[in-house]
PQR file with spaces between the fields and no chain letter, atoms N, CA, C, O and H, PARSE charges and radii, in Angstrom:
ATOM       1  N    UNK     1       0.855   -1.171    0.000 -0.4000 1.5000
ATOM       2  CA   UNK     1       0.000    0.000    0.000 -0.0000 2.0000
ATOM       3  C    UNK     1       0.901    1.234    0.000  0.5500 1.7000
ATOM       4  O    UNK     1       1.805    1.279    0.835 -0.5500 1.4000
ATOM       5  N    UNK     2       0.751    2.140   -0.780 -0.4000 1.5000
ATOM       6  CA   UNK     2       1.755    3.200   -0.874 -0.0000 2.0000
ATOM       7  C    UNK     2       0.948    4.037    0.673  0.5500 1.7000
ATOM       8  O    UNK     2      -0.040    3.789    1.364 -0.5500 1.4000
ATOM       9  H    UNK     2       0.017    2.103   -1.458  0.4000 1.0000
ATOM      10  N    UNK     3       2.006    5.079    0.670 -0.4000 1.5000
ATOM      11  CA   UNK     3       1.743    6.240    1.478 -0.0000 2.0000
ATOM      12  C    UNK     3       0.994    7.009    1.491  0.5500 1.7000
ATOM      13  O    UNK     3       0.704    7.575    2.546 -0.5500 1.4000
ATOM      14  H    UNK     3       2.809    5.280    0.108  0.4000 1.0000
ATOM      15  N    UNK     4       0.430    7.300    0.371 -0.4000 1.5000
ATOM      16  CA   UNK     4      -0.839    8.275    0.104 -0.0000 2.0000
ATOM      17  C    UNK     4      -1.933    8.050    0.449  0.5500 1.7000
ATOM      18  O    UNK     4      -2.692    8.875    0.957 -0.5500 1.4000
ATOM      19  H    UNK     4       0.665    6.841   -0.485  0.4000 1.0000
ATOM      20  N    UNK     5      -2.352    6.046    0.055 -0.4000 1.5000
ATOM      21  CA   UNK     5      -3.358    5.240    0.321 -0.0000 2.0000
ATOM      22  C    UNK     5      -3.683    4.826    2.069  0.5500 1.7000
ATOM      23  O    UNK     5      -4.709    4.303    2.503 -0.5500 1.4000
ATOM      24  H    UNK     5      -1.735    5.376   -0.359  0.4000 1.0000
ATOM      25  N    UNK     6      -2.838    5.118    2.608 -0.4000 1.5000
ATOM      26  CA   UNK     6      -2.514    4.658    3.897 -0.0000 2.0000
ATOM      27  C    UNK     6      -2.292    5.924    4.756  0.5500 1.7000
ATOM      28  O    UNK     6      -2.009    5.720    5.936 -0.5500 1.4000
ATOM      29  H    UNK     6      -2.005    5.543    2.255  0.4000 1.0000
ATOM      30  N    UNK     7      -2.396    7.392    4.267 -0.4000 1.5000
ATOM      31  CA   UNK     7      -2.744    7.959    5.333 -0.0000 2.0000
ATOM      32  C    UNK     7      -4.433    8.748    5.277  0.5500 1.7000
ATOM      33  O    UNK     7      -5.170    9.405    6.013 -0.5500 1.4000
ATOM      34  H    UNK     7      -2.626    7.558    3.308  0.4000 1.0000
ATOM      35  N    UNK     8      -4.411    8.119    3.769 -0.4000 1.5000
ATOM      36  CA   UNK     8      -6.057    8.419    3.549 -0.0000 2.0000
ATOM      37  C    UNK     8      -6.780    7.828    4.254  0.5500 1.7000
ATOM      38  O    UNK     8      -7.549    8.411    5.019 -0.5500 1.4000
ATOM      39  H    UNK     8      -3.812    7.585    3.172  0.4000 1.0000
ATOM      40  N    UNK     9      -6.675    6.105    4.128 -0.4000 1.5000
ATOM      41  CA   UNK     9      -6.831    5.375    4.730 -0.0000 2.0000
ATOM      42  C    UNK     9      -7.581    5.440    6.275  0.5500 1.7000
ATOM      43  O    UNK     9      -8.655    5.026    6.713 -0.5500 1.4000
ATOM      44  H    UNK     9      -6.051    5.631    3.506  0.4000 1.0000
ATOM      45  N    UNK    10      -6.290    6.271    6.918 -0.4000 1.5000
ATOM      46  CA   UNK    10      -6.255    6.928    9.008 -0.0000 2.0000
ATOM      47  C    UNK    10      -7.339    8.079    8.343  0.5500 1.7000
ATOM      48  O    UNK    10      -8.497    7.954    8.741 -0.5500 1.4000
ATOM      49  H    UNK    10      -5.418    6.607    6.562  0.4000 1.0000
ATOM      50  N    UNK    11      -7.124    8.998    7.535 -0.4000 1.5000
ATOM      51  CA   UNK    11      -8.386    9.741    7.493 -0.0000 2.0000
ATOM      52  C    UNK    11      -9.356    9.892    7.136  0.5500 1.7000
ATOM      53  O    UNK    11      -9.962   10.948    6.956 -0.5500 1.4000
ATOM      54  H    UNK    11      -6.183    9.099    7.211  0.4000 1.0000
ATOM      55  N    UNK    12      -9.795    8.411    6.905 -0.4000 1.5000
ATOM      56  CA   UNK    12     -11.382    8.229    6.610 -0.0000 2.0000
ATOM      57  C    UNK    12     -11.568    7.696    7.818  0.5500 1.7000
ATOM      58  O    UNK    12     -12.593    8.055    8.398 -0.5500 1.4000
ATOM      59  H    UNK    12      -9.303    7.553    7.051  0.4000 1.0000
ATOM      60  N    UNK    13     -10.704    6.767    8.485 -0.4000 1.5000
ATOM      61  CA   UNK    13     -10.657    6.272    9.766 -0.0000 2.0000
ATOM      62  C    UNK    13     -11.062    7.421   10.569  0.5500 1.7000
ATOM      63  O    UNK    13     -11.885    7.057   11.409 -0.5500 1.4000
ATOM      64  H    UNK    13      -9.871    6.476    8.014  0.4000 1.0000
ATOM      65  N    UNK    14     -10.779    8.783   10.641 -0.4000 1.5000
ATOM      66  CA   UNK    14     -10.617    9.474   11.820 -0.0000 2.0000
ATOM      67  C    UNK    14     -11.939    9.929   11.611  0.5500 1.7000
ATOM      68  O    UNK    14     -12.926    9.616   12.277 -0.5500 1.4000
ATOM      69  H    UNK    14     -10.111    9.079    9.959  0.4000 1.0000
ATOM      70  N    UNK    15     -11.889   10.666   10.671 -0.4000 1.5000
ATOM      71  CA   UNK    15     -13.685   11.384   10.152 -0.0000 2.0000
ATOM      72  C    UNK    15     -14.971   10.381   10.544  0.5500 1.7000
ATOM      73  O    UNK    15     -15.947   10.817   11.154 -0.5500 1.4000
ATOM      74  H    UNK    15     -11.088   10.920   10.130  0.4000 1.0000
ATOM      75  N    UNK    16     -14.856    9.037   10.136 -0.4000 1.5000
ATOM      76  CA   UNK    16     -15.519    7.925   10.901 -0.0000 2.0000
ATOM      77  C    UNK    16     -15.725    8.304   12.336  0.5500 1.7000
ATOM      78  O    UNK    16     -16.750    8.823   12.777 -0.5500 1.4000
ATOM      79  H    UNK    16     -14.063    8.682    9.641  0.4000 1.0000
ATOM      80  N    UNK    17     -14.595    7.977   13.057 -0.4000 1.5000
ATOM      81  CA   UNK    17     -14.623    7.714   14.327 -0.0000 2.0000
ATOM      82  C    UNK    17     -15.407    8.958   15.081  0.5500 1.7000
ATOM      83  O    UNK    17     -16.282    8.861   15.942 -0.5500 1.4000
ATOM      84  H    UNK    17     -13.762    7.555   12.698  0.4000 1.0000
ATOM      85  N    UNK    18     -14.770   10.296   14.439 -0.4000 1.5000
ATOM      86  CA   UNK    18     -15.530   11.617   14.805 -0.0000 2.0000
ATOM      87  C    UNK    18     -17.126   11.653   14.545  0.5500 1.7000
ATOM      88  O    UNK    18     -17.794   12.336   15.321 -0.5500 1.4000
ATOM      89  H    UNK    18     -14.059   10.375   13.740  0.4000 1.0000
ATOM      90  N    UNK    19     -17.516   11.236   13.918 -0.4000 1.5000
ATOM      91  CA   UNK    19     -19.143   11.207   13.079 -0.0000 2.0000
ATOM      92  C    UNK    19     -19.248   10.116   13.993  0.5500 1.7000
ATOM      93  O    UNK    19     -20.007   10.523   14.873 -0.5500 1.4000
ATOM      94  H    UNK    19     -16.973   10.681   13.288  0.4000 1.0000
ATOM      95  N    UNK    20     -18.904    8.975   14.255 -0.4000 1.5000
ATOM      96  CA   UNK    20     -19.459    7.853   15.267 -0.0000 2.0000
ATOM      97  C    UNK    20     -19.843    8.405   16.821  0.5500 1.7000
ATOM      98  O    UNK    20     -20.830    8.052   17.467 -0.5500 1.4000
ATOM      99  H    UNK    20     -18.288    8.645   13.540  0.4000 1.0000
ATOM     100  N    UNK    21     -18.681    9.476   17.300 -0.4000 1.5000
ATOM     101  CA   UNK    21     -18.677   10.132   18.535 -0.0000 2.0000
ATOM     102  C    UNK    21     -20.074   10.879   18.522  0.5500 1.7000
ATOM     103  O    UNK    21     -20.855   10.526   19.406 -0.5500 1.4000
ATOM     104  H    UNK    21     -17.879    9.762   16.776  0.4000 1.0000
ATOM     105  N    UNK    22     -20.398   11.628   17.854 -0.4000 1.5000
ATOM     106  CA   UNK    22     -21.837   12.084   17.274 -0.0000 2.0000
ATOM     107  C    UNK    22     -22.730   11.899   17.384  0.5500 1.7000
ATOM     108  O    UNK    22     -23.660   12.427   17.995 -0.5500 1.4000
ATOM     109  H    UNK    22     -19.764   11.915   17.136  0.4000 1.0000
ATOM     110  N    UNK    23     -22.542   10.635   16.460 -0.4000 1.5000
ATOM     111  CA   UNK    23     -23.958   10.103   16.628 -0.0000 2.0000
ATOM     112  C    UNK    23     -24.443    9.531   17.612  0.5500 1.7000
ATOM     113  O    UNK    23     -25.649    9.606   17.849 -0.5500 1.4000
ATOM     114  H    UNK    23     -21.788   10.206   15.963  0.4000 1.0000
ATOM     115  N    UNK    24     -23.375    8.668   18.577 -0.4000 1.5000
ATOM     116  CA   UNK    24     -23.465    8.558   19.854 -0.0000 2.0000
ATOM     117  C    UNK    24     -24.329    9.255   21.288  0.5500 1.7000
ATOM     118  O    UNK    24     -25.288    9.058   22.034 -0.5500 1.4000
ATOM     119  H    UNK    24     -22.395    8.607   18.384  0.4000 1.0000
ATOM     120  N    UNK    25     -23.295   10.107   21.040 -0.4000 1.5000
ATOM     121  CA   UNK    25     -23.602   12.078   21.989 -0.0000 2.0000
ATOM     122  C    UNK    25     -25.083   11.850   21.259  0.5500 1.7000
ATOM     123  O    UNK    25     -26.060   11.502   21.923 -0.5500 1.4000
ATOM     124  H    UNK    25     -22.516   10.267   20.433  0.4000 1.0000
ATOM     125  N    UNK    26     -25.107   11.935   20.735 -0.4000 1.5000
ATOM     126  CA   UNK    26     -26.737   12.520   19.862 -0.0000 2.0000
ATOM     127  C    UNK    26     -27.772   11.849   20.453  0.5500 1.7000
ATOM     128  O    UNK    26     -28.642   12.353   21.163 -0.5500 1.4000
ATOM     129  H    UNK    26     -24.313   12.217   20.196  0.4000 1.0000
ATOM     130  N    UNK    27     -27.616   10.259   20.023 -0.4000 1.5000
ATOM     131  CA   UNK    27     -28.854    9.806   20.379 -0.0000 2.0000
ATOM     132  C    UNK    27     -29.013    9.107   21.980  0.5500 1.7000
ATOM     133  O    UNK    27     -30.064    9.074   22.619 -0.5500 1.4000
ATOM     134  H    UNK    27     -26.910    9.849   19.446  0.4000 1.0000
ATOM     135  N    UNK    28     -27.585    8.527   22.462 -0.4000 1.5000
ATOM     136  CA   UNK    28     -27.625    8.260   23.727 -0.0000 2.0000
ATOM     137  C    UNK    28     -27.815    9.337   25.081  0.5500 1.7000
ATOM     138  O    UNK    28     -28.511    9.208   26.088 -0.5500 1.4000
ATOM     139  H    UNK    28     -26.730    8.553   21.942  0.4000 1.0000
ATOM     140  N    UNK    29     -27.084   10.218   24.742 -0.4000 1.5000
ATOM     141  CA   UNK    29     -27.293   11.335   26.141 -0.0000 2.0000
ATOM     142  C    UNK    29     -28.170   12.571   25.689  0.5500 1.7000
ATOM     143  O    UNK    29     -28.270   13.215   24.644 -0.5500 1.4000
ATOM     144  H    UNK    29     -26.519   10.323   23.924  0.4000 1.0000
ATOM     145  N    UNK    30     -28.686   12.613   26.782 -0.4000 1.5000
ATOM     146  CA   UNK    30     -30.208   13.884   26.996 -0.0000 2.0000
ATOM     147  C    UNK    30     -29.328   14.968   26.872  0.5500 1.7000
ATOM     148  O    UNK    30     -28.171   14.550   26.826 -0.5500 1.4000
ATOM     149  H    UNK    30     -28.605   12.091   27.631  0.4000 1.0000
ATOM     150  N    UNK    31     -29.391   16.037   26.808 -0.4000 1.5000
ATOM     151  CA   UNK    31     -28.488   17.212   26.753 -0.0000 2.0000
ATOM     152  C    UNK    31     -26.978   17.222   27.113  0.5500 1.7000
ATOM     153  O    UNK    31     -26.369   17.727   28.056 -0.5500 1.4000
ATOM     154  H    UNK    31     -30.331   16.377   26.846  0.4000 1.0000
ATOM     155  N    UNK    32     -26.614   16.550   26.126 -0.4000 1.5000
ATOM     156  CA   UNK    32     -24.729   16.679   26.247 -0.0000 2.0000
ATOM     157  C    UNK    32     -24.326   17.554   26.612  0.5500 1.7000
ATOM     158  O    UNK    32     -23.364   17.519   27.380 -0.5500 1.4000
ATOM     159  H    UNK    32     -27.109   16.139   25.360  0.4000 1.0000
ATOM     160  N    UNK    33     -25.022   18.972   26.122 -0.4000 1.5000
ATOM     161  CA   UNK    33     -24.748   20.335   26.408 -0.0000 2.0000
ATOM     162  C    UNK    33     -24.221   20.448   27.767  0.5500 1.7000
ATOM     163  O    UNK    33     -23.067   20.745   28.076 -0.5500 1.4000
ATOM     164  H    UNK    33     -25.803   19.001   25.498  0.4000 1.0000
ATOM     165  N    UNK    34     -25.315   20.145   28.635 -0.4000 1.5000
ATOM     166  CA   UNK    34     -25.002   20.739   29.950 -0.0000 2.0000
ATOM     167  C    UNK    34     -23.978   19.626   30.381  0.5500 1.7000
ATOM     168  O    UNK    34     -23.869   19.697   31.605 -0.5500 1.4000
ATOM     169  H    UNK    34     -26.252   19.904   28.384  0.4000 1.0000
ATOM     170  N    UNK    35     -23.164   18.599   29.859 -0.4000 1.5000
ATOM     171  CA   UNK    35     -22.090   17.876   31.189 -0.0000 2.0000
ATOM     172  C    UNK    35     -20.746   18.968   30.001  0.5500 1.7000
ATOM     173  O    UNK    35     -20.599   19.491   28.897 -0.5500 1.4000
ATOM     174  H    UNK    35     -23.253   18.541   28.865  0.4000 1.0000
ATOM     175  N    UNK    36     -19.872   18.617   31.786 -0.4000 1.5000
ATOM     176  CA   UNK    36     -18.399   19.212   31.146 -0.0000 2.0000
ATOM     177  C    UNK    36     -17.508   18.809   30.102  0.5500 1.7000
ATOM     178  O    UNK    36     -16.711   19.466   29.433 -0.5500 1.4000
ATOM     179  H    UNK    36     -19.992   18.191   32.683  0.4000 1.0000
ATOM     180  N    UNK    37     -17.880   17.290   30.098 -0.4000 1.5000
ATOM     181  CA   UNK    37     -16.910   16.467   29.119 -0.0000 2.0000
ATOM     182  C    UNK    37     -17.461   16.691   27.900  0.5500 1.7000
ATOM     183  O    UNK    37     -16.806   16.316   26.927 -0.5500 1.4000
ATOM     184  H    UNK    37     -18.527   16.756   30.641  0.4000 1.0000
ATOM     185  N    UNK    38     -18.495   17.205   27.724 -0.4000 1.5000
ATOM     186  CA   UNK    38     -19.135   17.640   25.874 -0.0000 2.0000
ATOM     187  C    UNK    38     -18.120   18.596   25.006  0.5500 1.7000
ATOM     188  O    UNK    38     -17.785   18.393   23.839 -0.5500 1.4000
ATOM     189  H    UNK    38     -19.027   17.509   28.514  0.4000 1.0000
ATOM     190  N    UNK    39     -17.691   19.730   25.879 -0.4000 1.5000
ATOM     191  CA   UNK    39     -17.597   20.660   25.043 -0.0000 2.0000
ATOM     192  C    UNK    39     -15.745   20.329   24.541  0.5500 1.7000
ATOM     193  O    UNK    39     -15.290   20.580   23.425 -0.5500 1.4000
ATOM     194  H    UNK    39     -17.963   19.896   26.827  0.4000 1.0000
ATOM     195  N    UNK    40     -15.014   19.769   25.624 -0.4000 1.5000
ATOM     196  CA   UNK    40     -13.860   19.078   25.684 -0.0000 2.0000
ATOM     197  C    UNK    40     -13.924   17.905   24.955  0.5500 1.7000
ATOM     198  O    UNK    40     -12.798   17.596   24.567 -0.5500 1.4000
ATOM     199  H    UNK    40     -15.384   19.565   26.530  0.4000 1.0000
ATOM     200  N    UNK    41     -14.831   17.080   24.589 -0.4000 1.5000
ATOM     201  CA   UNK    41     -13.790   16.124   23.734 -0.0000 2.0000
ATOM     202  C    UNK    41     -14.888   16.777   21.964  0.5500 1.7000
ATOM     203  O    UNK    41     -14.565   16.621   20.786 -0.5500 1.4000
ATOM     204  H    UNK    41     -15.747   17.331   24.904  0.4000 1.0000
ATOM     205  N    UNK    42     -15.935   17.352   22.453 -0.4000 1.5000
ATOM     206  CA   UNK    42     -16.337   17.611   21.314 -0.0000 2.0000
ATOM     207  C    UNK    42     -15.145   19.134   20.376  0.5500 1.7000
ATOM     208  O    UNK    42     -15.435   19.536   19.249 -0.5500 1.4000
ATOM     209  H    UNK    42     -16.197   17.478   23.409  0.4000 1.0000
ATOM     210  N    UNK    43     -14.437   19.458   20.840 -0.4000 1.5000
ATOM     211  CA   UNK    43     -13.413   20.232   20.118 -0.0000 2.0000
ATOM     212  C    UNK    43     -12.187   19.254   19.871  0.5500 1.7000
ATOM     213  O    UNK    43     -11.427   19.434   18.920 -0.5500 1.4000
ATOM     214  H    UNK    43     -14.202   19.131   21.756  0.4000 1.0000
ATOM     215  N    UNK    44     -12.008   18.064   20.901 -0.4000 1.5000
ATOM     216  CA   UNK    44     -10.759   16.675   20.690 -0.0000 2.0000
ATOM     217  C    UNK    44     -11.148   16.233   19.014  0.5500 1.7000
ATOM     218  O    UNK    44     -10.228   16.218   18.197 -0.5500 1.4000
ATOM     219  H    UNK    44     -12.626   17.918   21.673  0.4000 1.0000
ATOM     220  N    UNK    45     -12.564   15.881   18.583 -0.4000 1.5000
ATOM     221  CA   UNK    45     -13.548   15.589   17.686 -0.0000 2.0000
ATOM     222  C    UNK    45     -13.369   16.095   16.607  0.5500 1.7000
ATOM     223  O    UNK    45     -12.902   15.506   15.632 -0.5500 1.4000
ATOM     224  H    UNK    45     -13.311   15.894   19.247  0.4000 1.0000
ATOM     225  N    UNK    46     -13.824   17.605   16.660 -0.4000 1.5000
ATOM     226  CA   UNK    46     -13.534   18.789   16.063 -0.0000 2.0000
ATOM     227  C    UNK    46     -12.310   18.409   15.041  0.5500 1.7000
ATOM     228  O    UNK    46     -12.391   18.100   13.852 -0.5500 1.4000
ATOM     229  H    UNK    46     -14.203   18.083   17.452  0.4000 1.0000
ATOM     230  N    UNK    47     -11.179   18.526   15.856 -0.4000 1.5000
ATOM     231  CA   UNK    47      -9.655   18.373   15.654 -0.0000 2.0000
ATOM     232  C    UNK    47      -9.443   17.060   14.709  0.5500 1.7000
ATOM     233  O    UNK    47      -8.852   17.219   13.641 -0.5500 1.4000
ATOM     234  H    UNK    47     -11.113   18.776   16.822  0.4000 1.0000
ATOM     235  N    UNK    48      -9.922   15.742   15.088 -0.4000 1.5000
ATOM     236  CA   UNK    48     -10.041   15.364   14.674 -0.0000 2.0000
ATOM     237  C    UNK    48     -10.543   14.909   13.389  0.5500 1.7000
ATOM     238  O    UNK    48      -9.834   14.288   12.596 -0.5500 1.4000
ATOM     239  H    UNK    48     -10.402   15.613   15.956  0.4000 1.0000
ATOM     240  N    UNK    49     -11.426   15.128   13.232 -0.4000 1.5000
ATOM     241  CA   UNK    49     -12.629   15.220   11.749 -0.0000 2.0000
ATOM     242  C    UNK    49     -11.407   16.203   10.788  0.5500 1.7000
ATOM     243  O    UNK    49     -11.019   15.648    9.760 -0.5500 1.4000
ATOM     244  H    UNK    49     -12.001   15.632   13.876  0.4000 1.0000
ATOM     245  N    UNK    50     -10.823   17.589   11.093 -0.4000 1.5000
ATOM     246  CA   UNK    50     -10.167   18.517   10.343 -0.0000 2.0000
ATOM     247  C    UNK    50      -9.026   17.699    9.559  0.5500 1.7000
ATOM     248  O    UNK    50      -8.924   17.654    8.333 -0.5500 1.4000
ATOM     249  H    UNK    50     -11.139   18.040   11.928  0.4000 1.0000
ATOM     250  N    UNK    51      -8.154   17.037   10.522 -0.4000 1.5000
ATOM     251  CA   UNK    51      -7.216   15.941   10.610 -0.0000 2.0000
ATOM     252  C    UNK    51      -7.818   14.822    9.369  0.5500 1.7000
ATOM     253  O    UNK    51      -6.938   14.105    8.893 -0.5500 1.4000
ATOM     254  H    UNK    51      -8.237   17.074   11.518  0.4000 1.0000
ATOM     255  N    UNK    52      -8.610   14.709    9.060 -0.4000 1.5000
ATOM     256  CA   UNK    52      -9.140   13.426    8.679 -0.0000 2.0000
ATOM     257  C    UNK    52      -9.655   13.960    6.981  0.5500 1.7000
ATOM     258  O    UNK    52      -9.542   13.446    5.868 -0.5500 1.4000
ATOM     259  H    UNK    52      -9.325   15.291    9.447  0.4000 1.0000
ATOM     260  N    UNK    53     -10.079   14.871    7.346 -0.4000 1.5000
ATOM     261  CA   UNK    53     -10.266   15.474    6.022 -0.0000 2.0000
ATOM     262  C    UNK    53      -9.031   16.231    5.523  0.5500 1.7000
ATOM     263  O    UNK    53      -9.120   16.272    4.296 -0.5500 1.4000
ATOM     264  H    UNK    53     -10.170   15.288    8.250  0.4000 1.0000
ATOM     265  N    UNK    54      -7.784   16.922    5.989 -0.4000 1.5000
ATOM     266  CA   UNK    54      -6.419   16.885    5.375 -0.0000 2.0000
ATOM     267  C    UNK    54      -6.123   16.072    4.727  0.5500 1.7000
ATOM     268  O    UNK    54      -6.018   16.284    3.519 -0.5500 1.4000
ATOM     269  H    UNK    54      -7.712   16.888    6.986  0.4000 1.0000
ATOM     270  N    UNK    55      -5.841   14.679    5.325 -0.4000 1.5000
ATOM     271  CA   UNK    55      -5.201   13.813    5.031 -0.0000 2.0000
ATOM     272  C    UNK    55      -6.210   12.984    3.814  0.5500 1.7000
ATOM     273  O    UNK    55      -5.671   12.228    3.006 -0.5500 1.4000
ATOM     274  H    UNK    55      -5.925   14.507    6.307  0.4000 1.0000
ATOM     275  N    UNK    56      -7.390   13.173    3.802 -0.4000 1.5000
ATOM     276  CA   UNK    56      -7.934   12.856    2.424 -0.0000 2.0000
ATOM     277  C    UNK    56      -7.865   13.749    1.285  0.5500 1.7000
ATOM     278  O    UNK    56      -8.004   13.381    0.119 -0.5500 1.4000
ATOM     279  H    UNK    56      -7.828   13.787    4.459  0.4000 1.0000
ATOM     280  N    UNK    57      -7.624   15.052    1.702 -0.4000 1.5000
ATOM     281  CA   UNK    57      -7.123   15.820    0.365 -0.0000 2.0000
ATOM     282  C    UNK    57      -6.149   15.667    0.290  0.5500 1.7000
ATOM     283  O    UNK    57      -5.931   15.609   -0.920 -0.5500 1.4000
ATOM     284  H    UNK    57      -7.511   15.351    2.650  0.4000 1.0000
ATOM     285  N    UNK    58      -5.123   15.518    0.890 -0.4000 1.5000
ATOM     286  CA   UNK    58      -3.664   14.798    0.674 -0.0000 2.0000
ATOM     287  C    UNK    58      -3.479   13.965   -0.194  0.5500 1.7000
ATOM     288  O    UNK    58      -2.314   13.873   -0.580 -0.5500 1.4000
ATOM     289  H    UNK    58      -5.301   15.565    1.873  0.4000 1.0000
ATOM     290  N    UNK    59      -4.773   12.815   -0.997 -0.4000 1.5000
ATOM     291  CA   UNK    59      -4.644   12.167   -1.316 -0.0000 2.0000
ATOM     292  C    UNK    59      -5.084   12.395   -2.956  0.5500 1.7000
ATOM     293  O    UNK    59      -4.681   11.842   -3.979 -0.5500 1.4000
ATOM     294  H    UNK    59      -5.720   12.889   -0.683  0.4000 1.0000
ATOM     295  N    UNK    60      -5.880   13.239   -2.774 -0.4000 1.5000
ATOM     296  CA   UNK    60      -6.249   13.916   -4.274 -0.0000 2.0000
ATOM     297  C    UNK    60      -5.474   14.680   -4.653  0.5500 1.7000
ATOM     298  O    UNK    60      -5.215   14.849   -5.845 -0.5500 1.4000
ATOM     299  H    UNK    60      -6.206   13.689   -1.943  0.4000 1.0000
ATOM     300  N    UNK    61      -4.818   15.448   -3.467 -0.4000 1.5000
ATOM     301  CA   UNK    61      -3.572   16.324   -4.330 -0.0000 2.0000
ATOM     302  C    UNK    61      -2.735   15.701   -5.093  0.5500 1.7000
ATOM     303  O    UNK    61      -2.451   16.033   -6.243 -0.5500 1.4000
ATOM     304  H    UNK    61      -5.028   15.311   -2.499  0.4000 1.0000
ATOM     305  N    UNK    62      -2.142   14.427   -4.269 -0.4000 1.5000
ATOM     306  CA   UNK    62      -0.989   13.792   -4.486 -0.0000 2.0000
ATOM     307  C    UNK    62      -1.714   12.771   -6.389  0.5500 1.7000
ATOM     308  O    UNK    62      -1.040   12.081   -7.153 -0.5500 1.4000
ATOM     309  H    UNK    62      -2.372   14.158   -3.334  0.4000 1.0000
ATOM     310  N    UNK    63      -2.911   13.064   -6.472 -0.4000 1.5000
ATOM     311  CA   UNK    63      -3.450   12.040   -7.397 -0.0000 2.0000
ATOM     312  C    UNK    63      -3.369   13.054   -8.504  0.5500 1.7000
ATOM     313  O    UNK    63      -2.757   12.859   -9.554 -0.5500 1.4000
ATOM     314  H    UNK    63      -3.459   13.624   -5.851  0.4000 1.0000
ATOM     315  N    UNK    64      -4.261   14.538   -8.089 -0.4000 1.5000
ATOM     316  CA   UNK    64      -3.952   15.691   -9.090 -0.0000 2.0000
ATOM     317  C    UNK    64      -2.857   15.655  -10.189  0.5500 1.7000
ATOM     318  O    UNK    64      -2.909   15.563  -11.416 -0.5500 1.4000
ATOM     319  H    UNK    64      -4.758   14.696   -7.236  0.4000 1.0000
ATOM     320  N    UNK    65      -1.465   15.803   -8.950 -0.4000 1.5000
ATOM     321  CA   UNK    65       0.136   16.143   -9.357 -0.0000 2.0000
ATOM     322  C    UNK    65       0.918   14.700   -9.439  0.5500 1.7000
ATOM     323  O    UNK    65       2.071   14.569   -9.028 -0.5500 1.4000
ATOM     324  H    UNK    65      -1.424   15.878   -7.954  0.4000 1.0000
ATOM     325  N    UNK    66       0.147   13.627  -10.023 -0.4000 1.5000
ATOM     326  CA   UNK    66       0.704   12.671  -10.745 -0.0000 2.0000
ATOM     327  C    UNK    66       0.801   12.553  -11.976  0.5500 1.7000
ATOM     328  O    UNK    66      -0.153   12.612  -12.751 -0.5500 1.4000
ATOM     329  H    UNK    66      -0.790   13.733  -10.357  0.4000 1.0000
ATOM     330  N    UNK    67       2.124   12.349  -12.325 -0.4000 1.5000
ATOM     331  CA   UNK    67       2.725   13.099  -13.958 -0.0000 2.0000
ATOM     332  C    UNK    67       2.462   11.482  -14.631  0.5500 1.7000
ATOM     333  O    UNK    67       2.558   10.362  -14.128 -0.5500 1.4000
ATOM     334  H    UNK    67       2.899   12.301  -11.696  0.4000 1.0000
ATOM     335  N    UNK    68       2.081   11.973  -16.033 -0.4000 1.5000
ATOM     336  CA   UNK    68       1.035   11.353  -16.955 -0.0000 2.0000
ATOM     337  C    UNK    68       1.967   10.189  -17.805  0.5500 1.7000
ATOM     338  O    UNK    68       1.438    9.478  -18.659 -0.5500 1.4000
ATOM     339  H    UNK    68       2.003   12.882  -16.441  0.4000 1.0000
């Protein structure tokens, strides 16, 4: 698996895992809002998902600027 494929790979992985945290928060707990740990891992999340979508344009760039 080259390098490109394999850190796309972690960032579909991560964007997953962030959207899983979500949907979680969402439908299991009554107002996430009000506990402390919401707003803290929901910016960990945040970070994450950003992370995840880099590293998948990473992968179109690198597909873009592949010489013909």
């Amino acid at each position: 698996m080259k390098k490109s494929s394999l850190l796309t790979l972690i960032g579909v992985g991560l964007f997953i895992l962030s959207n899983l945290y979500y949907l979680i928060v969402t439908y299991c707990v009554d107002a996430p809002w009000e506990h402390d740990w919401y707003d803290t891992f929901g910016k960990i999340f945040q970070i994450t998902s950003f992370i995840g979508w880099i590293l998948v344009a990473q992968f179109f760039l690198a597909l873009y600027k592949k010489p013909e």
